[in-house]
Coordinates of C-alpha atoms in Angstrom, one line a residue:
Chain T
M4 CA 68.2 87.7 14.0
H5 CA 69.8 88.4 16.3
V6 CA 69.9 89.3 19.9
S7 CA 71.8 93.4 20.1
H8 CA 71.4 94.0 23.6
L9 CA 71.0 91.9 27.1
Q10 CA 70.2 92.6 30.5
L11 CA 69.9 90.5 33.6
A12 CA 68.4 91.4 36.8
D13 CA 68.0 89.0 40.1
Y14 CA 68.8 86.6 37.3
R15 CA 70.6 82.9 38.2
S16 CA 73.5 84.3 39.6
Y17 CA 73.8 87.7 38.3
E18 CA 71.9 90.5 40.1
A19 CA 72.9 92.3 37.4
A20 CA 74.6 92.7 34.0
Y21 CA 74.1 94.4 30.8
L22 CA 75.4 93.0 27.5
E23 CA 76.1 94.0 24.0
L24 CA 76.1 92.3 21.4
E25 CA 76.7 92.2 17.5
P26 CA 76.1 89.2 14.8
G27 CA 78.6 87.2 14.3
V28 CA 80.2 84.6 17.2
S29 CA 80.7 85.6 21.3
T30 CA 82.6 83.7 23.1
F31 CA 82.0 83.3 26.7
I32 CA 84.5 82.2 28.7
G33 CA 85.5 81.5 32.3
P34 CA 85.6 78.3 34.7
N35 CA 83.0 76.4 36.1
G36 CA 80.3 77.9 38.3
Q37 CA 80.9 81.6 36.9
G38 CA 78.1 81.7 35.2
K39 CA 78.2 81.5 31.2
T40 CA 75.1 78.8 31.0
N41 CA 73.3 81.4 32.7
L42 CA 72.9 83.4 29.8
V43 CA 72.3 81.1 27.3
E44 CA 70.0 79.8 29.4
A45 CA 68.6 83.5 29.4
I46 CA 68.5 84.1 25.7
G47 CA 66.6 80.3 25.3
Y48 CA 64.2 81.2 28.2
V49 CA 63.3 84.6 25.9
A50 CA 63.0 82.8 23.0
T51 CA 60.8 79.5 24.5
H52 CA 59.2 80.9 27.9
S53 CA 61.5 77.6 29.3
S54 CA 64.8 76.6 30.7
H55 CA 66.4 74.1 28.9
R56 CA 67.7 73.5 32.5
V57 CA 64.9 73.1 34.5
A58 CA 60.9 72.5 34.7
H59 CA 60.1 74.8 36.9
D60 CA 60.6 78.8 36.9
A61 CA 62.2 78.7 40.8
P62 CA 65.6 78.4 40.3
L63 CA 65.9 81.1 38.0
V64 CA 65.5 83.7 40.4
R65 CA 68.5 85.1 41.8
R66 CA 68.5 83.7 46.1
G67 CA 66.7 86.1 47.8
A68 CA 65.1 87.9 45.4
Q69 CA 61.7 88.0 44.3
R70 CA 61.8 87.8 40.8
A71 CA 64.0 87.9 37.9
V72 CA 64.1 90.4 34.9
I73 CA 65.2 89.7 31.7
R74 CA 65.5 91.6 28.7
A75 CA 66.7 91.2 24.9
A76 CA 66.8 92.8 22.2
V77 CA 65.9 91.5 19.4
V78 CA 66.2 92.4 15.9
R79 CA 65.3 90.7 13.0
H80 CA 65.0 92.1 9.0
G81 CA 66.1 95.1 10.3
Q82 CA 63.5 96.4 13.3
T83 CA 64.4 95.6 16.4
A84 CA 61.6 94.0 18.8
L85 CA 62.7 95.2 22.7
I86 CA 61.3 92.1 25.2
E87 CA 61.2 92.3 28.6
L88 CA 59.9 89.3 30.7
E89 CA 59.2 89.5 34.2
I90 CA 59.8 86.1 36.2
N91 CA 57.6 85.6 39.1
P92 CA 57.6 82.0 41.0
G93 CA 54.8 80.6 42.1
R94 CA 52.5 84.0 40.1
A95 CA 52.2 84.7 36.8
N96 CA 54.9 85.9 34.6
R97 CA 54.9 89.3 33.3
A98 CA 56.2 90.5 29.8
R99 CA 56.4 93.6 27.9
L100 CA 56.5 94.3 23.8
N101 CA 58.3 97.4 22.9
R102 CA 57.4 99.1 26.5
S103 CA 53.8 98.2 26.1
P104 CA 52.3 97.6 29.4
N105 CA 49.6 95.2 27.4
T106 CA 51.2 92.2 25.9
R107 CA 50.4 88.4 26.3
M108 CA 53.3 86.0 27.4
R109 CA 52.3 84.1 24.2
D110 CA 52.1 87.4 22.2
V111 CA 56.1 87.6 22.4
L112 CA 56.8 84.0 22.2
G113 CA 58.2 83.1 19.2
I114 CA 59.9 86.7 17.6
L115 CA 63.7 85.4 18.9
H116 CA 64.1 82.0 17.6
T117 CA 67.3 79.9 19.0
V118 CA 68.3 76.5 18.8
L119 CA 70.6 75.8 21.9
F120 CA 73.3 73.0 21.3
A121 CA 74.1 71.8 25.9
P122 CA 75.3 68.8 27.3
E123 CA 72.0 67.9 28.2
D124 CA 71.3 66.9 24.3
L125 CA 73.0 63.6 24.6
A126 CA 69.3 62.3 26.2
L127 CA 67.8 63.0 22.9
V128 CA 69.8 60.0 22.2
K129 CA 70.6 57.7 25.1
G130 CA 66.9 59.0 27.1
D131 CA 63.6 57.9 27.3
P132 CA 61.4 58.9 24.3
G133 CA 60.2 62.1 25.9
E134 CA 62.9 63.7 25.3
R135 CA 62.5 62.9 21.0
R136 CA 58.8 64.1 22.0
R137 CA 59.9 67.1 22.7
F138 CA 62.4 68.3 20.7
L139 CA 60.2 66.6 17.8
D140 CA 56.8 69.4 19.4
E141 CA 59.5 72.2 20.1
L142 CA 60.5 72.6 16.8
L143 CA 56.9 72.3 15.4
T144 CA 56.1 75.2 17.7
A145 CA 58.8 77.3 16.4
R146 CA 57.9 76.8 13.2
A147 CA 54.1 77.1 13.7
P148 CA 52.8 78.6 17.3
R149 CA 50.0 76.9 16.1
Y150 CA 51.0 73.6 17.6
A151 CA 51.6 74.9 20.9
G152 CA 47.6 75.3 20.8
V153 CA 47.0 71.1 19.6
R154 CA 49.8 70.2 22.1
S155 CA 47.8 72.1 25.4
D156 CA 44.6 70.1 23.5
Y157 CA 45.8 67.3 23.5
E158 CA 47.4 67.0 27.0
R159 CA 44.0 68.1 28.1
V160 CA 42.0 65.2 26.5
L161 CA 44.2 63.1 28.2
K162 CA 44.1 63.7 31.7
Q163 CA 40.3 64.3 31.4
R164 CA 40.9 60.5 29.5
N165 CA 43.0 59.6 32.1
A166 CA 40.8 60.8 34.8
L167 CA 38.1 58.5 33.7
L168 CA 39.3 55.3 33.2
K169 CA 40.9 55.7 36.8
S170 CA 37.4 56.1 38.1
A171 CA 36.7 53.0 35.7
A172 CA 39.3 51.0 37.1
A173 CA 38.3 51.5 40.5
Q174 CA 34.9 50.8 39.5
N175 CA 35.8 47.4 37.9
L176 CA 33.1 48.3 34.4
H177 CA 35.7 46.6 32.7
H178 CA 34.0 43.6 33.3
R179 CA 31.1 44.8 32.0
G180 CA 32.6 45.3 28.7
G181 CA 33.2 49.3 29.2
R182 CA 29.4 49.7 28.3
D183 CA 28.6 51.5 31.2
L184 CA 31.6 54.0 29.8
P185 CA 29.6 56.0 26.7
T186 CA 31.1 59.0 27.1
L187 CA 35.2 57.0 26.5
D188 CA 33.7 56.7 23.0
V189 CA 33.6 61.0 22.8
W190 CA 37.3 61.5 25.0
D191 CA 38.5 59.4 21.9
E192 CA 37.0 60.8 19.5
H193 CA 38.2 63.4 20.6
L194 CA 41.9 62.0 21.3
A195 CA 41.8 60.4 18.1
Q196 CA 41.1 63.8 16.1
I197 CA 43.2 66.0 17.8
G198 CA 45.8 63.1 18.2
A199 CA 45.8 62.7 14.8
E200 CA 46.9 66.5 14.0
L201 CA 50.0 65.9 16.2
L202 CA 50.8 62.7 15.0
A203 CA 50.5 64.0 10.8
A204 CA 52.3 67.7 11.9
R205 CA 55.4 65.2 14.1
L206 CA 55.3 62.6 10.2
A207 CA 55.9 65.5 8.1
L208 CA 58.3 66.8 10.3
V209 CA 60.5 64.3 11.2
A210 CA 60.3 63.8 6.9
E211 CA 61.5 66.6 6.8
L212 CA 64.4 66.2 9.5
Q213 CA 65.4 62.8 7.7
P214 CA 68.3 64.4 4.7
L215 CA 68.9 67.1 7.2
A216 CA 70.4 65.2 10.1
A217 CA 72.0 62.3 7.2
K218 CA 73.7 66.0 6.0
A219 CA 75.3 67.4 9.1
Y220 CA 75.6 63.7 10.1
G221 CA 77.9 63.6 7.7
E222 CA 79.5 66.5 7.0
L223 CA 80.2 66.4 11.6
T224 CA 81.7 62.7 11.3
A225 CA 82.9 63.0 7.9
T226 CA 82.1 59.2 7.2
Q227 CA 79.1 57.6 5.0
D228 CA 77.5 55.9 8.6
P229 CA 73.7 56.1 7.2
I230 CA 71.3 57.3 9.6
S231 CA 68.0 56.9 9.9
L232 CA 65.2 58.6 11.4
R233 CA 61.6 56.5 12.3
Y234 CA 59.0 56.7 14.0
R235 CA 57.6 54.7 16.5
C236 CA 53.5 54.9 16.6
S237 CA 52.1 53.4 19.6
A238 CA 48.6 52.9 18.0
T239 CA 50.3 50.1 15.1
D240 CA 53.6 48.6 14.9
E241 CA 53.6 49.1 11.5
E242 CA 55.9 52.5 9.9
L243 CA 53.4 55.1 9.2
D244 CA 54.1 56.6 5.9
T245 CA 51.5 58.7 5.6
T246 CA 50.6 61.7 7.0
N247 CA 47.1 62.3 6.2
R248 CA 44.7 63.2 9.0
P249 CA 41.6 61.7 8.5
Q250 CA 43.8 58.0 7.5
L251 CA 45.7 58.8 11.1
V252 CA 42.4 59.3 13.1
E253 CA 41.0 56.0 11.9
I254 CA 44.5 54.2 12.3
L255 CA 44.1 55.8 16.4
R256 CA 40.4 55.0 16.5
A257 CA 40.8 51.2 15.5
A258 CA 43.8 51.1 18.5
L259 CA 41.7 52.9 20.7
L260 CA 39.2 49.8 20.1
R261 CA 41.9 47.1 20.5
A262 CA 43.3 48.4 23.4
R263 CA 40.2 49.2 25.2
P264 CA 40.6 46.1 27.7
D265 CA 44.1 46.8 28.7
E266 CA 43.2 50.5 29.5
L267 CA 40.1 50.1 31.7
R268 CA 42.9 47.6 33.6
R269 CA 44.9 49.5 34.0
G270 CA 43.3 53.3 33.8
V271 CA 46.4 54.8 31.9
S272 CA 45.8 55.6 28.3
L273 CA 48.0 53.8 26.4
V274 CA 47.7 54.6 22.5
G275 CA 48.4 58.1 21.1
P276 CA 51.2 60.5 20.4
H277 CA 52.2 61.2 24.1
R278 CA 53.5 56.8 24.0
D279 CA 55.3 57.6 20.6
D280 CA 58.8 57.4 20.1
L281 CA 60.9 58.7 18.2
Q282 CA 63.4 55.9 16.8
L283 CA 67.0 56.8 16.0
W284 CA 69.1 54.7 13.8
L285 CA 72.7 54.3 13.0
N286 CA 74.2 51.8 10.4
D287 CA 71.1 49.4 10.8
L288 CA 71.5 49.0 14.7
P289 CA 69.3 51.2 17.0
A290 CA 71.5 54.0 18.4
K291 CA 70.7 54.1 22.0
G292 CA 72.4 50.9 23.7
Y293 CA 74.8 50.7 20.2
A294 CA 76.5 53.8 19.7
S295 CA 79.8 55.0 21.5
Q296 CA 80.0 58.1 23.5
G297 CA 81.6 60.3 21.0
E298 CA 79.1 58.6 17.8
S299 CA 76.4 60.0 20.6
W300 CA 77.1 63.1 21.0
S301 CA 77.0 63.4 17.4
Y302 CA 74.2 62.2 16.5
A303 CA 72.5 64.7 18.8
L304 CA 74.2 67.6 17.0
A305 CA 73.2 66.2 14.0
L306 CA 69.3 65.9 15.2
R307 CA 69.7 70.3 16.4
L308 CA 71.4 71.2 13.0
A309 CA 68.6 68.9 11.7
G310 CA 66.5 71.9 13.2
F311 CA 68.4 74.8 13.0
E312 CA 68.5 73.8 8.9
L313 CA 64.7 74.1 8.6
L314 CA 64.6 76.8 11.1
R315 CA 66.8 78.9 8.7
A316 CA 64.7 77.5 5.1
D317 CA 61.3 79.0 7.2
G318 CA 63.1 82.6 6.3
D319 CA 65.2 83.7 9.1
D320 CA 68.3 82.5 11.0
P321 CA 67.9 81.6 14.4
V322 CA 70.4 82.4 17.2
L323 CA 73.2 79.2 17.7
L324 CA 73.6 78.8 21.1
L325 CA 76.4 75.8 22.0
D326 CA 76.5 75.6 25.7
D327 CA 79.8 73.7 26.4
V328 CA 79.6 71.7 23.4
F329 CA 83.4 71.5 21.9
A330 CA 84.9 69.8 25.0
E331 CA 83.0 66.2 24.5
L332 CA 84.4 66.3 20.9
D333 CA 87.9 65.4 19.3
A334 CA 89.9 68.0 17.5
E335 CA 88.5 67.7 14.2
R336 CA 85.0 67.7 15.1
R337 CA 85.0 71.0 17.1
R338 CA 86.6 72.3 13.4
R339 CA 83.9 70.4 11.6
L340 CA 80.9 72.1 13.9
A341 CA 82.8 75.4 13.7
S342 CA 82.7 75.6 10.0
Y343 CA 79.3 74.6 10.2
V344 CA 77.6 76.7 12.4
R345 CA 79.7 79.7 11.3
T346 CA 77.7 80.7 8.4
A347 CA 75.3 81.9 11.0
E348 CA 74.1 85.1 11.7
Q349 CA 74.9 84.9 15.3
V350 CA 76.1 82.0 17.9
L351 CA 76.8 82.7 21.3
V352 CA 79.5 79.9 22.5
T353 CA 80.5 78.8 25.6
A354 CA 83.5 77.4 27.3
A355 CA 85.9 77.0 30.6
V356 CA 88.7 77.3 28.6
P357 CA 89.3 79.1 25.8
D358 CA 91.6 76.4 23.6
D359 CA 88.7 74.5 24.0
V360 CA 86.7 77.3 21.2
P361 CA 88.0 76.4 17.7
Q362 CA 90.1 78.6 15.5
E363 CA 86.7 79.1 13.4
L364 CA 84.7 80.6 15.4
S365 CA 87.3 83.4 16.6
G366 CA 84.9 86.6 17.4
A367 CA 83.6 89.2 20.1
R368 CA 85.5 86.9 23.4
F369 CA 83.4 87.6 27.0
R370 CA 84.8 86.5 30.6
V371 CA 82.6 85.8 33.1
T372 CA 83.5 85.8 36.3
G373 CA 81.6 85.4 39.9
G374 CA 78.5 86.8 38.4
S375 CA 79.8 89.7 36.0
V376 CA 80.9 90.1 32.8
E377 CA 83.5 92.1 30.3
R378 CA 84.1 92.0 27.0
E379 CA 88.0 91.4 26.3
R380 CA 89.5 94.3 23.9
Chain E
M12 CA 43.4 87.3 62.9
Y13 CA 40.4 89.3 63.8
E14 CA 38.1 89.6 66.0
G15 CA 35.2 85.7 66.3
A16 CA 32.3 87.7 63.7
V17 CA 35.1 89.8 61.5
Q18 CA 36.9 87.1 61.2
N19 CA 33.8 84.6 59.9
L20 CA 33.0 87.4 56.8
I21 CA 36.3 87.5 55.9
D22 CA 36.8 83.9 55.9
E23 CA 32.6 83.4 54.9
L24 CA 33.5 85.7 51.8
G25 CA 36.9 83.9 51.4
R26 CA 35.2 80.8 50.0
L27 CA 33.5 83.0 47.1
P28 CA 34.8 82.5 43.7
G29 CA 36.9 84.8 42.3
V30 CA 37.5 86.9 46.1
G31 CA 41.0 86.1 47.8
P32 CA 41.6 86.8 51.7
K33 CA 43.1 91.1 50.3
S34 CA 39.2 91.1 48.6
A35 CA 38.3 89.4 51.5
Q36 CA 39.1 91.6 54.6
R37 CA 38.1 94.6 51.8
I38 CA 34.4 93.6 51.7
A39 CA 34.4 93.4 55.2
F40 CA 35.2 96.1 56.4
H41 CA 33.1 97.9 54.0
L42 CA 30.1 96.2 55.3
L43 CA 31.0 97.3 58.5
A44 CA 31.1 100.7 57.7
A45 CA 28.3 100.4 55.2
E46 CA 24.4 101.3 57.0
T47 CA 22.2 98.6 58.3
A48 CA 19.9 99.4 56.4
D49 CA 22.0 98.3 53.1
V50 CA 23.4 95.7 54.6
H51 CA 19.9 94.4 55.1
R52 CA 19.3 94.8 51.9
L53 CA 22.1 92.5 50.8
V54 CA 21.6 89.7 53.3
N55 CA 17.5 90.0 52.2
A56 CA 18.9 89.5 49.0
L57 CA 20.8 86.2 49.8
V58 CA 18.1 84.6 51.4
A59 CA 16.0 85.8 48.6
V60 CA 17.6 83.7 46.0
K61 CA 18.4 80.6 48.2
E62 CA 14.2 80.8 49.4
R63 CA 12.8 81.5 46.2
V64 CA 14.8 80.7 43.5
R65 CA 14.9 77.3 41.7
F66 CA 15.6 75.6 38.5
C67 CA 12.8 75.6 36.2
A68 CA 10.7 72.2 35.7
V69 CA 11.2 71.8 32.3
C70 CA 14.0 73.5 30.6
G71 CA 16.4 73.7 34.4
N72 CA 16.9 77.5 34.0
I73 CA 17.0 80.0 37.3
A74 CA 12.8 80.4 37.6
E75 CA 10.8 81.6 40.2
E76 CA 7.7 79.2 39.7
T77 CA 8.0 76.3 38.7
Q78 CA 8.9 76.5 35.2
C79 CA 10.7 79.5 34.3
R80 CA 9.7 83.0 31.9
I81 CA 11.1 81.0 28.4
C82 CA 9.4 78.3 29.0
R83 CA 6.1 79.6 30.0
D84 CA 5.8 82.2 26.9
P85 CA 3.5 80.8 24.1
R86 CA 4.9 82.8 22.0
R87 CA 8.2 81.1 21.8
D88 CA 9.3 77.8 19.0
D89 CA 8.8 74.4 20.4
T90 CA 10.1 72.8 17.8
V91 CA 13.4 74.2 18.4
I92 CA 15.4 73.2 21.8
C93 CA 19.2 74.8 22.4
V94 CA 21.1 73.0 25.0
V95 CA 23.4 75.5 27.0
E96 CA 25.1 74.0 29.7
E97 CA 24.2 77.0 32.2
P98 CA 21.6 79.7 33.0
K99 CA 24.0 82.4 32.4
D100 CA 24.2 80.8 28.6
V101 CA 20.7 81.3 28.0
V102 CA 21.0 85.0 28.8
A103 CA 23.4 85.8 27.1
I104 CA 22.2 83.8 23.7
E105 CA 18.6 86.1 24.6
R106 CA 20.7 88.9 24.6
T107 CA 20.8 88.9 21.2
R108 CA 17.1 88.3 20.1
E109 CA 18.0 85.9 17.1
F110 CA 17.2 82.7 19.0
R111 CA 12.7 82.5 19.3
G112 CA 13.2 78.6 20.8
R113 CA 13.1 76.9 23.6
Y114 CA 16.3 76.4 25.8
H115 CA 17.8 73.4 27.9
V116 CA 19.7 73.5 30.5
L117 CA 22.2 70.7 31.2
G118 CA 23.6 72.5 34.5
G119 CA 27.6 71.9 33.4
A120 CA 29.7 69.4 30.9
I121 CA 31.4 66.4 30.3
S122 CA 35.0 66.9 33.2
P123 CA 35.9 63.2 34.5
I124 CA 38.4 65.6 36.1
E125 CA 36.2 66.8 38.3
G126 CA 33.8 63.5 38.7
V127 CA 31.5 65.0 36.5
G128 CA 29.6 62.6 33.6
P129 CA 26.3 62.4 31.8
D130 CA 24.6 61.3 34.6
D131 CA 24.9 64.2 36.5
L132 CA 23.7 66.5 33.9
R133 CA 20.3 67.5 32.9
V134 CA 20.4 64.5 29.9
K135 CA 17.8 62.5 31.1
E136 CA 15.4 65.4 31.0
L137 CA 16.5 66.4 28.0
M138 CA 15.8 62.8 26.2
A139 CA 12.7 62.8 27.9
R140 CA 11.3 66.5 25.9
L141 CA 12.3 65.1 22.9
S142 CA 10.4 61.7 23.2
E143 CA 7.5 64.4 22.9
G144 CA 7.9 65.0 19.2
R145 CA 7.6 68.3 18.8
V146 CA 11.0 69.0 18.8
T147 CA 12.6 69.1 15.0
E148 CA 16.0 71.0 15.6
V149 CA 17.9 70.8 19.2
I150 CA 21.1 73.2 18.9
L151 CA 24.3 72.9 20.6
A152 CA 25.3 75.8 22.2
T153 CA 28.3 73.9 24.9
D154 CA 31.2 76.4 25.2
P155 CA 33.1 76.5 22.4
N156 CA 36.1 73.9 25.4
L157 CA 37.3 70.6 25.4
E158 CA 34.5 69.6 28.1
G159 CA 32.0 71.7 25.5
E160 CA 32.9 70.8 22.7
A161 CA 33.4 66.5 24.6
T162 CA 29.6 67.1 25.9
A163 CA 28.4 68.4 22.5
T164 CA 29.3 65.3 20.7
Y165 CA 28.6 63.0 23.1
L166 CA 24.3 64.2 22.8
A167 CA 24.9 64.9 19.3
R168 CA 25.5 60.4 19.2
L169 CA 22.6 60.0 21.6
L170 CA 20.4 61.9 19.4
K171 CA 22.0 60.8 16.0
P172 CA 19.1 57.5 15.9
M173 CA 16.0 60.0 16.9
G174 CA 16.2 61.5 13.3
L175 CA 16.4 65.0 14.4
K176 CA 18.5 68.1 12.7
V177 CA 21.4 68.2 15.2
T178 CA 23.6 71.4 14.8
R179 CA 26.7 73.0 16.6
L180 CA 27.2 76.8 17.0
A181 CA 29.8 77.8 14.6
S182 CA 33.5 79.2 16.0
G183 CA 35.3 81.6 14.1
L184 CA 36.4 85.7 13.9
P185 CA 34.8 87.8 16.7
V186 CA 32.4 90.4 14.8
G187 CA 33.6 93.8 14.8
G188 CA 37.5 92.7 15.6
D189 CA 40.8 92.9 13.9
L190 CA 41.9 89.7 11.9
E191 CA 45.3 90.5 13.2
Y192 CA 44.2 90.4 17.3
A193 CA 42.7 86.6 16.4
D194 CA 44.7 84.5 18.5
E195 CA 46.1 81.4 16.3
V196 CA 43.5 78.7 17.1
T197 CA 40.7 81.0 16.5
L198 CA 42.3 82.2 13.1
G199 CA 42.6 77.9 12.4
R200 CA 38.9 77.1 13.4
A201 CA 37.8 79.8 11.0
F202 CA 39.7 79.2 8.3
E203 CA 38.1 75.5 9.2
G204 CA 34.7 76.3 9.0
R205 CA 35.3 79.7 5.4
R206 CA 31.9 80.0 3.7
A207 CA 31.3 80.9 -0.2
L208 CA 30.2 83.9 -0.6
D209 CA 26.8 83.9 -3.3
F210 CA 25.8 86.9 -4.3

């Protein structure tokens, strides 16, 4: 798939912008702070309904404006879908698909698929487990939108259960072994059931990612350094080698039972997919703490590339967004990354200086200055 | 801000569910312009609802006497009880005309976030009714959302030792709709709950 048109109104630094894009590589060049990242952020927003830079929508609206509008024409299988998103901070966002006003936000989610590489990706390797859980969950949702529902159900169970634990902790009920909390059993069961569904999906995903990430890392770095993705489940000290849901439900149930005294004392849920981590290993050492800056960065890229390969294998090339990633790499790795991504149907690249972009990625070139975008001829 | 009485009315209306400040203002001015007799009828209806309506001593449904219409009806089947969250759920099920048993209204669903536990629901009353021994089946018809499911699970576990038949309403595709319009969760549930066709 590819984006053929992008129009922005009052989005970040853009009062109005209109771009025509083609399949293949397009490069956006301009000094810092001119709005390059805003362009790829907007395209990413069309795909995921969230920004990779901020958790809330308010910063996406140009200062002084009431709302921001993103319009994108997405071509897939020869069909064009026109997606319009109106971002209203503090109120419900609105969507239109092919100019039909009766469109729900979730109807336009999943039409465009993107894989974004950004400097923030370094947090995949160096950051908290939450970053890696989000990486897995976003990939799950992109492949099967059903998991958006599973994730929100799980969040809801967690909220309810934590509320119950908190009030129990306040009343010191754990002195009696929590016998006064028959409803906790019920929430345990729901956490185990929904948690196991999420867990099974994540484990299956990690198993699929492993060979792809290892291959991508090898090609990026031209090394034989083995990498391994190890899913650490908060419910057990052992490595899980099953994606069988009933079995995972059992494991979660048992762990919840063990953790109950602790949970009642502290008033929070301590077991479940929300406490899991995806450990990244390099040369039999955890990458976090042991890997160099360059290795960490290559590792993060390899994870994103593995995600790209998976989405691609599902049938349709996602649009690749490379936001300022070349500046961090040496010439050799730039070239390798370039030859890797060149095969995608559409690649959008941002860079501060043209020299950062390897020759392999020649294509349409846009100049970004002060909130305007011009194509170079 | 308006003069005393008008602003008071707007404030009171604004506290109703689903009524925002703009709607409250519109309703207030509508009432201001309405005939005195119409307003009195509304006032009487409001007062009557608080003074006359109470909850059925047996099932917890809305009633104007000690027992509600359904609990008083001798033609209803005493062996089946359908457990629902709210009186409006009773009305919804009654519209189907499929169910001829009795009801039990819980008055909500378990939700720790809102501080609602089993003790805040009419669970004890349900257990008392069941201990009379006439009931053979309990249908759990709480909402098909997380809180409703949790309440159903809780009740199912509570009822298990009593040796009753405990059933849960099915969830799946809406009748008369198109498959393509069903959301993923509903469709997923429908797949899970599929059944063999026997002819």
